[in-house]
Every structure is written in structure tokens, then in C-alpha cells.
PDB file of C-alpha atoms in Angstrom:
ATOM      1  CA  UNK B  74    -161.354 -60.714  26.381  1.00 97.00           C
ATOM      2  CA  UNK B  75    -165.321 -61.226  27.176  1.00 98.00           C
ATOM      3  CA  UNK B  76    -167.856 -57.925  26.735  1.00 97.00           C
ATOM      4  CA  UNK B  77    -171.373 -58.558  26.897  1.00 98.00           C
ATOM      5  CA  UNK B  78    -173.246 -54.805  25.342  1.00 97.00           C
ATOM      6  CA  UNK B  79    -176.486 -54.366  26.495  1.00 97.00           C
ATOM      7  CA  UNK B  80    -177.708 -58.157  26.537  1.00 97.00           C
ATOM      8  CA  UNK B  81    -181.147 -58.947  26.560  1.00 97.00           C
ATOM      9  CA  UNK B  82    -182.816 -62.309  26.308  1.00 97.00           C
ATOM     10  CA  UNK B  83    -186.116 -63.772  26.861  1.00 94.00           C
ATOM     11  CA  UNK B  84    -187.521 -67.196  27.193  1.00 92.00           C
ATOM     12  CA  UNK B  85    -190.754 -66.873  25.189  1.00 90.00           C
ATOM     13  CA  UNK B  86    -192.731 -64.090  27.147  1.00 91.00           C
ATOM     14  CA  UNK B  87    -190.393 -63.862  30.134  1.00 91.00           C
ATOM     15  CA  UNK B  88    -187.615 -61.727  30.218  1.00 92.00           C
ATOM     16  CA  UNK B  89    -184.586 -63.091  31.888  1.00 95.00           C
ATOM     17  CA  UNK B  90    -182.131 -60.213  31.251  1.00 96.00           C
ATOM     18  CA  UNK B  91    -182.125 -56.699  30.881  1.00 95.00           C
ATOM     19  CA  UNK B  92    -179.324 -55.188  29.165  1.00 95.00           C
ATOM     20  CA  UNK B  93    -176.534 -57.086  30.983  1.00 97.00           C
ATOM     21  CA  UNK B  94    -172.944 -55.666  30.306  1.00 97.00           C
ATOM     22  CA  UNK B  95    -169.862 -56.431  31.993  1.00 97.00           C
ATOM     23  CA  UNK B  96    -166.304 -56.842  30.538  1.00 97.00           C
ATOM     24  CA  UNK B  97    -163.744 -60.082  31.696  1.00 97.00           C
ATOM     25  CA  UNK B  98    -160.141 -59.106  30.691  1.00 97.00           C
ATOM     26  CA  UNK B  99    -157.583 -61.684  29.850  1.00 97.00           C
ATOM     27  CA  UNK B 100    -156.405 -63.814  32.696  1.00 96.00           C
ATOM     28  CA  UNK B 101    -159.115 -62.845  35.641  1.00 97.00           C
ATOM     29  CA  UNK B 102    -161.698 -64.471  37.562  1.00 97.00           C
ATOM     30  CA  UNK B 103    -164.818 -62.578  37.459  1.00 98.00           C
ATOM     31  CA  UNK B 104    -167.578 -63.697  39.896  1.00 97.00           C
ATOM     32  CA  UNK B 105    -171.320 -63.100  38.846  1.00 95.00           C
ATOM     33  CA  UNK B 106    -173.624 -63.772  42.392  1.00 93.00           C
ATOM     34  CA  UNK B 107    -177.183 -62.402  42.598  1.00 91.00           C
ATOM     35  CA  UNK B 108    -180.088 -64.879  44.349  1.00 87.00           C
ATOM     36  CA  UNK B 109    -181.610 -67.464  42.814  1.00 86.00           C
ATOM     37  CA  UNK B 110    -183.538 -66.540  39.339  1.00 87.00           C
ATOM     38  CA  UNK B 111    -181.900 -63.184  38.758  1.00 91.00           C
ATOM     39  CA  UNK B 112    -180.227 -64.474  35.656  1.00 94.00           C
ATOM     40  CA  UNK B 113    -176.677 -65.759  36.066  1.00 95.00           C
ATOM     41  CA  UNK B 114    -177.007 -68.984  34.698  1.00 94.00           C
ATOM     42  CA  UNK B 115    -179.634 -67.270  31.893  1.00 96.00           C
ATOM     43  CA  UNK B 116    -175.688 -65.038  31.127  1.00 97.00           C
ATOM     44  CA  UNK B 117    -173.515 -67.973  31.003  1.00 97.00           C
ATOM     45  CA  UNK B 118    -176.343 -69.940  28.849  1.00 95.00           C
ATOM     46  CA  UNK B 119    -175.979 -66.741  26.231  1.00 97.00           C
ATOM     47  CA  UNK B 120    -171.882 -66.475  25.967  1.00 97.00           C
ATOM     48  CA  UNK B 121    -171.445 -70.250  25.210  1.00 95.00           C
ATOM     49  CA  UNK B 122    -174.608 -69.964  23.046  1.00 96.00           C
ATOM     50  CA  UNK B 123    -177.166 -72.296  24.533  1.00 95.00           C
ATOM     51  CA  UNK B 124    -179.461 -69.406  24.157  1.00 95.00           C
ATOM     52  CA  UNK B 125    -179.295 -66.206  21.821  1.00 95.00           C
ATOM     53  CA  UNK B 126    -179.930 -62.976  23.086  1.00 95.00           C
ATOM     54  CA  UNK B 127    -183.000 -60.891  21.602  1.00 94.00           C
ATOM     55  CA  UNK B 128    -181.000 -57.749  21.406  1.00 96.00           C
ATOM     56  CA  UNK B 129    -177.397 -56.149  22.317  1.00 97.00           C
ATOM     57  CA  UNK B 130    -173.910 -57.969  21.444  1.00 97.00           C
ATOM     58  CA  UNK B 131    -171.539 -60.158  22.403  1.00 98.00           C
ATOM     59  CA  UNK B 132    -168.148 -60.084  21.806  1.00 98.00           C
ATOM     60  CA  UNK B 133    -165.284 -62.240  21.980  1.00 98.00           C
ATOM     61  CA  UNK B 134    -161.685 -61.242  22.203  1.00 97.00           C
ATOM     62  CA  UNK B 135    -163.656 -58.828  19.252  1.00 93.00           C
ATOM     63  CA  UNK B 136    -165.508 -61.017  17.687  1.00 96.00           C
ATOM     64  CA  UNK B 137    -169.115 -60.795  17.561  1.00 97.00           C
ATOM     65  CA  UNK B 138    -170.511 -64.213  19.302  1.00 97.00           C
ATOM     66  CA  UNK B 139    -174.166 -63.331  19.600  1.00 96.00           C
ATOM     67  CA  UNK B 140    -175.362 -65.319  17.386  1.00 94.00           C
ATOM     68  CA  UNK B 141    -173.141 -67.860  16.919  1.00 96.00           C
ATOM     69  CA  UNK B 142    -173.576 -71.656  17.506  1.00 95.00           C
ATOM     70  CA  UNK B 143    -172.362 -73.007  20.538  1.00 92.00           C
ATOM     71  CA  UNK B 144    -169.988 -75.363  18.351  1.00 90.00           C
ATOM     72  CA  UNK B 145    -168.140 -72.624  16.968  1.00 93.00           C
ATOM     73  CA  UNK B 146    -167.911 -70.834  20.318  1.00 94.00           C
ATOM     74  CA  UNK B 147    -166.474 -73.629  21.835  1.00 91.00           C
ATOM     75  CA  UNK B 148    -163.978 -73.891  19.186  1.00 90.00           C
ATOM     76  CA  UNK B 149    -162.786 -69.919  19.553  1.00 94.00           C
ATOM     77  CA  UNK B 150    -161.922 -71.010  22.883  1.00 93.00           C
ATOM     78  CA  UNK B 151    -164.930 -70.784  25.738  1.00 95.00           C
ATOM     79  CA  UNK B 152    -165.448 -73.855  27.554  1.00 91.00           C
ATOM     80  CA  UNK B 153    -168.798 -74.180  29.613  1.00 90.00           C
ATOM     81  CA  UNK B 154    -169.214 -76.020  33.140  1.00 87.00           C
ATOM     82  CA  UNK B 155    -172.711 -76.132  33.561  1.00 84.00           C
ATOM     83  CA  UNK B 156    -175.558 -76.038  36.581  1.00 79.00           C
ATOM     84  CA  UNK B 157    -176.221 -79.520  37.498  1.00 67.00           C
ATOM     85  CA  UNK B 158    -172.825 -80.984  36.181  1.00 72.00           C
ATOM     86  CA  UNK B 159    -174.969 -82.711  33.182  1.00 84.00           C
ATOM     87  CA  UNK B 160    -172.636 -85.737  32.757  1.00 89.00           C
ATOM     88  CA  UNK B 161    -173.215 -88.685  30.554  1.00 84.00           C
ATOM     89  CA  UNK B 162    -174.033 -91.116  32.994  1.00 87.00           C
ATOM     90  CA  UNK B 163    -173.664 -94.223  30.720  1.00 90.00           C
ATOM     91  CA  UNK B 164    -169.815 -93.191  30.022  1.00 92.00           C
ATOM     92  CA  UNK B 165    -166.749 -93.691  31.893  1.00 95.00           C
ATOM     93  CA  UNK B 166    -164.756 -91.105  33.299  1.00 95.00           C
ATOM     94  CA  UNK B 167    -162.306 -91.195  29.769  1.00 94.00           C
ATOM     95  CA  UNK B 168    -164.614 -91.019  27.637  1.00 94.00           C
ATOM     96  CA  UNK B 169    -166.644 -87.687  29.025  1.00 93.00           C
ATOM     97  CA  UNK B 170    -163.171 -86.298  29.332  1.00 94.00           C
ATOM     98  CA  UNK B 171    -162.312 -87.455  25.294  1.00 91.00           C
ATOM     99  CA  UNK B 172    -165.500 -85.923  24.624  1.00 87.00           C
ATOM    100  CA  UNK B 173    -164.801 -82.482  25.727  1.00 86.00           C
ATOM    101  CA  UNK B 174    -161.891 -82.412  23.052  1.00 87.00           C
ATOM    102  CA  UNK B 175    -164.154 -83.736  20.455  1.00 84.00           C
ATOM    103  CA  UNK B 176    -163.736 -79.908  18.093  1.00 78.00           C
ATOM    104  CA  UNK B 177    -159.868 -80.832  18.556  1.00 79.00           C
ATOM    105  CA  UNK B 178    -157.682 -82.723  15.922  1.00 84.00           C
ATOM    106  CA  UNK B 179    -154.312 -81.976  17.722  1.00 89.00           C
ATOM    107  CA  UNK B 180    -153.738 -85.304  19.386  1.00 89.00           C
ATOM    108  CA  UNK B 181    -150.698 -84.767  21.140  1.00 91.00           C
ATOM    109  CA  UNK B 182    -152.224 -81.465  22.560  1.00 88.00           C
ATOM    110  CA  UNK B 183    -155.273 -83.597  24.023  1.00 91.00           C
ATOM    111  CA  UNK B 184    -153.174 -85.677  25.193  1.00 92.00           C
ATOM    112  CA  UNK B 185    -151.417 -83.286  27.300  1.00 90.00           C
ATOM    113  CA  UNK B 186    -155.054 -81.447  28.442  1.00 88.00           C
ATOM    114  CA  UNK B 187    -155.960 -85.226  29.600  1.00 92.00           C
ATOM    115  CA  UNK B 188    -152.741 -85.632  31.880  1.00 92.00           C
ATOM    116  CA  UNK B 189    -153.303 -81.682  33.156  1.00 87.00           C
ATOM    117  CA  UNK B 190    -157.168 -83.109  34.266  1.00 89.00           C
ATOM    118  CA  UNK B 191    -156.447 -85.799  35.736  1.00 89.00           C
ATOM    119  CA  UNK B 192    -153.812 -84.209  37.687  1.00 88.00           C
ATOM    120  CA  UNK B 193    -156.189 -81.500  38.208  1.00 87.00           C
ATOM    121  CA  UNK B 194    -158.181 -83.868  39.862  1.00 87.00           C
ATOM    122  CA  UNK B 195    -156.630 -86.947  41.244  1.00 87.00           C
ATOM    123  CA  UNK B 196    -160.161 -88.896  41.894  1.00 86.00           C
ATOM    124  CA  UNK B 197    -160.677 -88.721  38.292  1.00 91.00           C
ATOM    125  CA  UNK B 198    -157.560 -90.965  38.020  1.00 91.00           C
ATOM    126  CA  UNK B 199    -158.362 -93.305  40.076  1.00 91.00           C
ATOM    127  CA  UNK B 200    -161.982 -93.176  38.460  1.00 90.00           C
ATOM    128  CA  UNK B 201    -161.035 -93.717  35.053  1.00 95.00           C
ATOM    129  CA  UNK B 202    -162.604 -96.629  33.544  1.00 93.00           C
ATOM    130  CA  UNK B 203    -165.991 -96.042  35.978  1.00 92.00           C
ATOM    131  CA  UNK B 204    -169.159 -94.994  34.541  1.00 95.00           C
ATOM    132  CA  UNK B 205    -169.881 -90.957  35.365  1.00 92.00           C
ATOM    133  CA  UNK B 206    -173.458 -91.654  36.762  1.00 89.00           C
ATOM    134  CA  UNK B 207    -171.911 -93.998  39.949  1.00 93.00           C
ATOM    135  CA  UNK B 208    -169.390 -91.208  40.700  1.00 92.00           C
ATOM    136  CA  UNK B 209    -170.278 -88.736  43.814  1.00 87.00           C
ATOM    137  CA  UNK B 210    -171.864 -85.011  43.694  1.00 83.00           C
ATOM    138  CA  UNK B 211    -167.984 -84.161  44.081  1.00 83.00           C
ATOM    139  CA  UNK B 212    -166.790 -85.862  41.863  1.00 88.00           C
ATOM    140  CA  UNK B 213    -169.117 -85.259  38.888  1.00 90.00           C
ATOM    141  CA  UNK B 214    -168.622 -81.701  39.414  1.00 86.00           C
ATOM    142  CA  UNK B 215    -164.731 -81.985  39.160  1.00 87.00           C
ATOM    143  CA  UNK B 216    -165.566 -84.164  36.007  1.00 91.00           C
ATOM    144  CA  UNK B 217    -167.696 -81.606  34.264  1.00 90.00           C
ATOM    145  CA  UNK B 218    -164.937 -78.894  34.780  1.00 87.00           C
ATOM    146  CA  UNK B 219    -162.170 -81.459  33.594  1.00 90.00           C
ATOM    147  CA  UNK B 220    -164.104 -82.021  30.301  1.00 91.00           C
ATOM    148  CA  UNK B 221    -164.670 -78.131  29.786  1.00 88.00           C
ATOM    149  CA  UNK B 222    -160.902 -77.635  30.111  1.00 90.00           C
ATOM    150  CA  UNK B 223    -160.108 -80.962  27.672  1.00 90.00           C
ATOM    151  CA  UNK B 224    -161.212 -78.239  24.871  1.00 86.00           C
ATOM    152  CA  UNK B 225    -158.699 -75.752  25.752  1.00 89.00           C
ATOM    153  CA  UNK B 226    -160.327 -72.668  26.464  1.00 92.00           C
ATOM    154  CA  UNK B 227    -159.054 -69.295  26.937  1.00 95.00           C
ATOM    155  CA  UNK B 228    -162.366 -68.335  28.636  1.00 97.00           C
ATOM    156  CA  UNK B 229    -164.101 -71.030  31.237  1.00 94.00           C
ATOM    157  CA  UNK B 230    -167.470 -70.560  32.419  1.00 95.00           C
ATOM    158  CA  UNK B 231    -168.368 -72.151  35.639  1.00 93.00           C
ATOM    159  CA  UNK B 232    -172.008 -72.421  36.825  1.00 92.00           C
ATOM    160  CA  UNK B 233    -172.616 -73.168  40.426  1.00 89.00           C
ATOM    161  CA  UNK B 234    -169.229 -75.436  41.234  1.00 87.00           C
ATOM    162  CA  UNK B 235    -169.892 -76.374  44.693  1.00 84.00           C
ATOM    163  CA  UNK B 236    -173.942 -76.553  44.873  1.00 81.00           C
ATOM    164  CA  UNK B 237    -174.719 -79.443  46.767  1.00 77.00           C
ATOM    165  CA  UNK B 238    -171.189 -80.205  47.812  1.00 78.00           C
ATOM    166  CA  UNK B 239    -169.558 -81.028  51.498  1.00 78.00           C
ATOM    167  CA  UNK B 240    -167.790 -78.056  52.931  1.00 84.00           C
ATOM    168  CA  UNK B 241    -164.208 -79.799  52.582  1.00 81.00           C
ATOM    169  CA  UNK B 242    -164.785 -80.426  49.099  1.00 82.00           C
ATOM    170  CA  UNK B 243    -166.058 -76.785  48.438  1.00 85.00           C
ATOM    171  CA  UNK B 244    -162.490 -75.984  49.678  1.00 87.00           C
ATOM    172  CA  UNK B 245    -160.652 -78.043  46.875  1.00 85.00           C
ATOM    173  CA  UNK B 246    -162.832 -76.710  44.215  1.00 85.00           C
ATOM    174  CA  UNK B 247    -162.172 -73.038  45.088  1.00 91.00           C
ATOM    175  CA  UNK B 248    -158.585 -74.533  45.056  1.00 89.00           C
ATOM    176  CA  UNK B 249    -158.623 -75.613  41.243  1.00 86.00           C
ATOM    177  CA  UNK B 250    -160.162 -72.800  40.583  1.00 90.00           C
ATOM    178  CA  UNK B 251    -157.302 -70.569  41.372  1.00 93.00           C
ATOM    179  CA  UNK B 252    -155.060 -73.095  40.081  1.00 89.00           C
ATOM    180  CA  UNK B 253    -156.258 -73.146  36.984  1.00 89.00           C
ATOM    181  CA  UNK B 254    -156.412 -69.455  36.614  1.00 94.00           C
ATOM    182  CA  UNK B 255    -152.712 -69.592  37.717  1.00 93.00           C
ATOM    183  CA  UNK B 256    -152.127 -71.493  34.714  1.00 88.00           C
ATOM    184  CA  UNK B 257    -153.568 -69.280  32.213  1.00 92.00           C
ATOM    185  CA  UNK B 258    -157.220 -69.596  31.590  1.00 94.00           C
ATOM    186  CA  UNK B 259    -159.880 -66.806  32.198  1.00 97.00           C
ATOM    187  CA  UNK B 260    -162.182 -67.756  34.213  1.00 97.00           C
ATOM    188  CA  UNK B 261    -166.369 -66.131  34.741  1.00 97.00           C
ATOM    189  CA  UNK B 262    -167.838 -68.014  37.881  1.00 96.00           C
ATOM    190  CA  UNK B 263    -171.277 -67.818  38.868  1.00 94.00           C
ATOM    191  CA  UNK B 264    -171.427 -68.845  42.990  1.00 88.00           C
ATOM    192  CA  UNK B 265    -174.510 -69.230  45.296  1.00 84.00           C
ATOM    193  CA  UNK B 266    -171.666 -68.983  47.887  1.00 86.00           C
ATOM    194  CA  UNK B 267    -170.720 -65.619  47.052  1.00 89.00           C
ATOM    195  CA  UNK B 268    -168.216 -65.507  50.474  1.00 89.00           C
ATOM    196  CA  UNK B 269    -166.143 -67.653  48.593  1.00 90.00           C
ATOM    197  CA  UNK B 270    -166.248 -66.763  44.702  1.00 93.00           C
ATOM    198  CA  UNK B 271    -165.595 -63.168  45.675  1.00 94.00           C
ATOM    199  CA  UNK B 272    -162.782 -64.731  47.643  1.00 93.00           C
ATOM    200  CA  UNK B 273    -160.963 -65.938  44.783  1.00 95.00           C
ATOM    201  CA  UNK B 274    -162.086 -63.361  41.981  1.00 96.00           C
ATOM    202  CA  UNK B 275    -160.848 -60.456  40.684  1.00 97.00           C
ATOM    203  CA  UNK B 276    -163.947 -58.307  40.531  1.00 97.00           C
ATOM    204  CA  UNK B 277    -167.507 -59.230  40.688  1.00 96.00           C
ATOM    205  CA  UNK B 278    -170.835 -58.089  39.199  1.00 96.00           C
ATOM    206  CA  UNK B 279    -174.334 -57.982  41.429  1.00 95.00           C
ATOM    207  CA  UNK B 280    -177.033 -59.500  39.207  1.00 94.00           C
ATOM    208  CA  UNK B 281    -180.906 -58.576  40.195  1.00 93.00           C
ATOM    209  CA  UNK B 282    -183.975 -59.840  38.550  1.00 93.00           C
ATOM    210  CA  UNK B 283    -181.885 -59.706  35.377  1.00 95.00           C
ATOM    211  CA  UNK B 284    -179.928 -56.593  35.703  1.00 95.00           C
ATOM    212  CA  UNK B 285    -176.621 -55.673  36.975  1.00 96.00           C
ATOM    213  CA  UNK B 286    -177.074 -53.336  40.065  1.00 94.00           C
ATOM    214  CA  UNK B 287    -173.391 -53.513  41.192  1.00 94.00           C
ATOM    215  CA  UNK B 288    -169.616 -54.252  39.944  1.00 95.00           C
ATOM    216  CA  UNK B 289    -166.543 -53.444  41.523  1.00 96.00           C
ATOM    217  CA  UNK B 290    -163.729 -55.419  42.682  1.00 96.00           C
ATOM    218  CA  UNK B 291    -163.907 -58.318  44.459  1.00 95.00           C
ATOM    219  CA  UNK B 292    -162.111 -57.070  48.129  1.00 95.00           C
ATOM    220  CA  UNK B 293    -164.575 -53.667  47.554  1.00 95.00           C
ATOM    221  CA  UNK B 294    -167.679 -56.252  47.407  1.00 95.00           C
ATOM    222  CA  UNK B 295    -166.433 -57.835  50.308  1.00 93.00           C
ATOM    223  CA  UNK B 296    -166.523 -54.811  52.572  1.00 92.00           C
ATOM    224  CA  UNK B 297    -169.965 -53.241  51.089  1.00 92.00           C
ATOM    225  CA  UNK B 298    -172.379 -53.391  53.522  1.00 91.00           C
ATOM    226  CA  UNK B 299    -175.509 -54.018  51.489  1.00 89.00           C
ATOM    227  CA  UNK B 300    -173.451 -56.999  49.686  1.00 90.00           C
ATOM    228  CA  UNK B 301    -172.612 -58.462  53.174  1.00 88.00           C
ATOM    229  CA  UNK B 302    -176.243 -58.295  54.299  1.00 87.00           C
ATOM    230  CA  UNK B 303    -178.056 -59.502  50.939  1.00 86.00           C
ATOM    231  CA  UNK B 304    -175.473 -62.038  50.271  1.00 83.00           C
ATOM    232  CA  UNK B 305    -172.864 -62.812  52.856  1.00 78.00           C
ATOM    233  CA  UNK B 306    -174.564 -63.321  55.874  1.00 70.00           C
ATOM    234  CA  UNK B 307    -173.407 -60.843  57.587  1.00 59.00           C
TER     235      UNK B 307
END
């Protein structure tokens, strides 16, 4: 579905990747964990287009996204959960999730996505006419993903799910997670808790200082003993 060739992108002098590729087939969860500024979010941030790569391609289900606008990547089908959540604050719970179907003409279709969230995510429910910016750290975060999946995506990128979250509610993210999958929809995860992203992915790739150092599948990363030490804890 997803194949990133030889990415590289900088943020004026500073290189943040170094020829990054990694493929994501159709219907998997791929898990990208590395410590803090080795580039995951900088490789999310290039597939939905928030940034364009200097060099090397991108490719979508074979189209060439590289350069593309993240408008018309959204509309091919990648949704984007980002870092931080980045709701709007000032907007009820409805309207963030009407906005993340705003490429979408197909009311009856959005209609359906909006029942799937909210069912998804029961708080949002019971949320619905609040303003965003008086929900919880929990709660924004199952808002953000709600409004990525309100465009439909085939591919959903999800940057840092449970940072800053209560153990209990890192459990029911990981949950949707797999649900969602379950229902159809790719999914590339980038995880400071990598104990738990690798438990729920398919394979995983090992970012460093802007360069993949290590893929395999996800029970294979689990047992590695350098992976355990750097990243696990263990």
C-alpha cells in the first residue's frame, strides 16, 4: 500500500532523515519506535505531506505522493492523527468530527463514519455538543483519531496515541487500535511505548537519528535483545 524509497528531508540546515524506506502492505499495523528526535514524527509529517522530502519517493498504493499537497493526500485516502492531538479548541466535539470529512461530498457515507466514531469512542457521545479544548488528555486524543477516520482512509497515521495518558486509558486506545484495523483500515503507528505498539503491530521499523537501523516483525522485535534494552526496559 505505503513505500517510502530512500526519503530524505531537512528542515533548513538540519537533516531529519536519511534515506528512510519501509513498505506498509494493505491491512497491517506497522509500528515506527526510535527515541525521541530520531525522526518518526519528521516520517509521518512527509507521507500526509506537512513536509516534502528533499530527495527519494513516495508512493501510494503506486502513486507518487512526494510532492503532493496534503489536501490531495488526504483525499487518496491517508488520514493523519497527529503529536499533540492539535484540536480546535473553540469547536464542539461535532463539529471537529464534521471537519475531518470536509474533502467528502457523500453524505450518507459521513454519516455512517460519524455513527462508527462515536461508537468508536463512547465519551465522544456523550461529549457531543462540548467544546474540544474542555475535554481531557484522553479524550482529545480519541477525538483527533475519530476526525482522521471521519475522512475514510485506507491508510491512518497515528503519532504518539497515548503520550501523556493514564495507564487504563493507554489500554483502550491500543484497543481501538486493533479494532479499527479489524475493520479494514491500514494503520502506521509511531509509539514512545514501544512494549505496547509492537504488541499490537504487525512488524516494526527501528528509527535512529533519522535512519532505519532495524525492521522485522513485530514478535521478532519483541525478543531482540538490543530492542528490549534500548527500548523496552528490559
Amino acid at each position: 500500500m505505503l513505500t517510502l524509497e530512500n526519503v530524505h528531508v531537512s528542515y533548513g540546515p538540519i537533516r531529519a532523515l536519511h534515506g528512510v524506506s519501509m513498505t506498509i502492505g494493505a491491512g497491517e499495523v506497522v509500528t515506527l519506535i526510535g527515541a525521541n528526535g530520531a525522526g518518526k514524527s519528521t516520517t509521518l509529517r512527509a507521507i500526509s505531506g506537512l513536509v516534502h522530502a528533499s530527495s527519494g519517493r513516495i508512493l501510494f498504493e503506486d502513486k507518487d505522493i512526494t510532492q503532493m499537497s496534503s489536501a490531495e493526500i488526504v483525499r487518496l485516502g491517508i488520514g493523519h492523527s497527529p503529536e499533540g492531538r492539535r484540536v480546535f479548541a473553540n469547536m464542539t466535539v461535532r463539529e471537529n468530527l464534521e471537519l475531518g470529512a470536509y474533502c467528502r461530498k457523500d453524505r450518507a457515507g459521513i454519516r455512517e463514519d460519524f455513527d462508527r466514531a462515536i461508537t468508536l469512542f463512547p465519551r465522544l457521545k456523550e461529549r457531543i455538543g462540548q467544546n474540544a479544548g474542555t475535554l481531557s488528555g484522553g479524550e482529545q486524543q480519541m477525538l483527533a483519531m475519530g476526525r482522521a477516520l471521519m475522512g475514510r482512509p485506507k491508510l491512518l497515521l497515528l503519532d504518539e496515541p497515548s503520550l501523556g495518558l493514564a495507564p487504563f486509558l493507554i489500554r483502550d486506545i491500543f484497543s481501538i487500535i486493533t479494532d479499527i484495523n479489524k475493520q479494514g483500515t491500514t494503520v502506521l503507528l509511531v509509539e514512545q511505548n514501544a512494549h505496547m505498539a509492537l504488541g499490537v503491530a504487525h512488524k516494526g521499523y527501528v528509527l535512529e537519528t533519522g535512519h532505519i537501523i532495524l525492521s522485522d516483525s513485530a514478535q521478532q522485535l519483541l525478543a531482540n535483545d538490543d530492542i528490549k534494552k534500548a527500548y523496552l526496559g528490559e
